[in-house]
Amino acid sequence: MKTALITGVTGQDGAYLAEWLLNLGYTVYGTHRLTKTPDIWRLEYLDILDHPQFHLHACDLTDFNSCKTLIKQISPDEVYNLAAQSFVGLSFKEPFMTAQITGVAVLNLLEAIRIIKPSIRFYQASSSELFGQVEEIPQTEKTPFHPRSPYAVAKLFAHWSAINYRESYGLFATCGILYNHESPLRSKEFVTRKITHTVARIALGQQDLLVLGNLDVSRDWGYAKEYVVGMHRMMQHDVADTFVLATNRTASVREFTDLAFQAAGTDLIWEGTGLNAFAIERKSGQLRVRVDQNFYRPCEVGTMQGDASKARDLLGWQANTRLEQLCQLMVQEDLRRVEKGVPF
Ligand code: GDP
C-alpha cells in the first residue's frame, strides 16, 4: 500500500485528507510547523492521532536540509503540500514570512524530490486567490492570473514552480486551484467560521453582536471534506496537470451571514450600505451585525466563481454540498461546541 506525506496536516484540509487516505489504506506521515504545542485538535476530532498508520512530525519546510531529510527518511509515494501561511489578511501584515512559507518552501520540497526520489507524485495546493482581480466569470484553468495579496503572490510563485519542475524535470507535479472550502474544522480567522461560531454564541446568549468587514465581497464556497477527495483524484490521474475545484456558485459575505442566522432559527433585516451597513434581528429588534473598517483588506479580489468542468470530465469530481447545507452543518456543530464550552 502507498505512503503519503501531507505537509500542514494539522490544518483543515490536512486533517480531512489524512482521514481519507487512512481509510483507503495508506500509511500517512503528516508534518506540522515547529512549535512546542502543535495545534492537533482537528486530528483529535477526526480520531486520527492514534491510528497505527499515522505518524506526526515537526518540520521546518523553509529549511532545505530539513526537507531533504524528510523526503529521504519517509520516501513517500505521494506528497501533498498543504502547508502555508494561509490567512490572506495576515499576509498583508507579514509579507516576508508568507513569502517564505507559502512560496519558497515549495521550492525546497520540489528540489528535495528532484534530487532524492523524482518518482514521487507531488500535489501543490494552489488557490483561487491567484485569479485575484478576475478577468472573467466564471474562472477556469485558462483564466489569466492577477494576484491581489502577498499570500496570492506567494501562491503564484509556488504554482509556477510546480509547473516548472513538471516541464523541466518531468516531475509529476500537479496543481489544484481550489476555491474557498469550509467546514466545522475551519479556523475562526476565516469569515465563514467566524460567522457560524458567533451566530452560535448569539443564539445561546453568550454574545450580542457580530462585527464584520466588507459584506459585499463574494466567494465560491464549497465543503472541504469533498475537496480533499478531488486532491487525491488529481494524484491518481495519468498525467500531472492543473485543475480547478469549485462549486460554480458565488455568494456574498452578507448572504452567508443571512444563511447562518437562518440556520440558527432567526433572521435579519439589513439597513445601510458599505461601512454603514448593519443588521437587526427581526424577532428581537436587537442590533446583531455591524461593520468595522479594521476587518477590511487593503486590496480585495473580484467575484470568485470557479468552473470545475475539467475536474468533472477528467476526474469524475464535482462539488455536491450546497452552501445552505454547508452553512447549516457548520452552525449546528458550533452550537454543539459552544454549548459544551469547547474552545476551538
Ligand atoms: P479568503 O478568501 O482566503 O481571504 O478567506 P476569508 O474567509 O478570510 O475571507 C473571505 C472574504 O470575507 C474576504 O473578502 C474578506 O474581506 C471578507 N470578510 C468580511 N469580513 C471579514 C471578517 O471579519 N473576517 C475575515 N477573515 N474576512 C472577512
PDB file of N, CA and C in Angstrom, residues 5 20 67 100 112 122 137 167 191 203 282 298 301 341 343:
ATOM      1  N   LEU A   5       2.871  11.661   2.240  1.00  0.00           N
ATOM      2  CA  LEU A   5       3.325  12.707   3.154  1.00  0.00           C
ATOM      3  C   LEU A   5       2.416  13.911   2.943  1.00  0.00           C
ATOM      4  N   TRP A  20      -9.094  10.633   4.848  1.00  0.00           N
ATOM      5  CA  TRP A  20      -9.473   9.999   3.584  1.00  0.00           C
ATOM      6  C   TRP A  20      -8.433   8.951   3.173  1.00  0.00           C
ATOM      7  N   CYS A  67      13.926  19.550   4.557  1.00  0.00           N
ATOM      8  CA  CYS A  67      13.078  18.954   3.507  1.00  0.00           C
ATOM      9  C   CYS A  67      13.745  17.715   2.922  1.00  0.00           C
ATOM     10  N   GLN A 100       8.036  33.245   2.445  1.00  0.00           N
ATOM     11  CA  GLN A 100       8.901  32.101   2.763  1.00  0.00           C
ATOM     12  C   GLN A 100       8.087  30.809   2.879  1.00  0.00           C
ATOM     13  N   ALA A 112      14.087  18.906  -3.255  1.00  0.00           N
ATOM     14  CA  ALA A 112      14.403  17.684  -2.489  1.00  0.00           C
ATOM     15  C   ALA A 112      13.868  16.457  -3.232  1.00  0.00           C
ATOM     16  N   PHE A 122       3.630  14.778  -6.675  1.00  0.00           N
ATOM     17  CA  PHE A 122       3.576  15.974  -5.821  1.00  0.00           C
ATOM     18  C   PHE A 122       2.307  16.762  -6.111  1.00  0.00           C
ATOM     19  N   ILE A 137     -15.700  35.681 -15.534  1.00  0.00           N
ATOM     20  CA  ILE A 137     -16.547  34.969 -14.575  1.00  0.00           C
ATOM     21  C   ILE A 137     -17.370  33.940 -15.351  1.00  0.00           C
ATOM     22  N   GLU A 167       7.679  20.629 -16.175  1.00  0.00           N
ATOM     23  CA  GLU A 167       8.138  20.809 -17.555  1.00  0.00           C
ATOM     24  C   GLU A 167       9.645  20.607 -17.707  1.00  0.00           C
ATOM     25  N   VAL A 191     -13.805  33.919   7.460  1.00  0.00           N
ATOM     26  CA  VAL A 191     -15.059  34.614   7.708  1.00  0.00           C
ATOM     27  C   VAL A 191     -16.240  33.658   7.935  1.00  0.00           C
ATOM     28  N   ALA A 203     -26.969  32.904  19.545  1.00  0.00           N
ATOM     29  CA  ALA A 203     -28.164  32.072  19.758  1.00  0.00           C
ATOM     30  C   ALA A 203     -28.217  31.535  21.190  1.00  0.00           C
ATOM     31  N   ARG A 282     -34.899  40.293  13.363  1.00  0.00           N
ATOM     32  CA  ARG A 282     -36.324  40.598  13.178  1.00  0.00           C
ATOM     33  C   ARG A 282     -37.136  40.371  14.460  1.00  0.00           C
ATOM     34  N   PRO A 298      -6.511  45.816   2.506  1.00  0.00           N
ATOM     35  CA  PRO A 298      -6.009  46.903   1.670  1.00  0.00           C
ATOM     36  C   PRO A 298      -6.397  46.715   0.204  1.00  0.00           C
ATOM     37  N   VAL A 301     -10.213  40.953  -3.835  1.00  0.00           N
ATOM     38  CA  VAL A 301     -10.309  40.221  -5.099  1.00  0.00           C
ATOM     39  C   VAL A 301     -11.703  40.448  -5.689  1.00  0.00           C
ATOM     40  N   GLY A 341     -18.893  24.228  25.726  1.00  0.00           N
ATOM     41  CA  GLY A 341     -17.732  25.011  26.163  1.00  0.00           C
ATOM     42  C   GLY A 341     -16.429  24.580  25.503  1.00  0.00           C
ATOM     43  N   PRO A 343     -13.317  24.965  23.282  1.00  0.00           N
ATOM     44  CA  PRO A 343     -12.694  26.247  22.937  1.00  0.00           C
ATOM     45  C   PRO A 343     -12.417  26.486  21.452  1.00  0.00           C
TER      46      PRO A 343
END
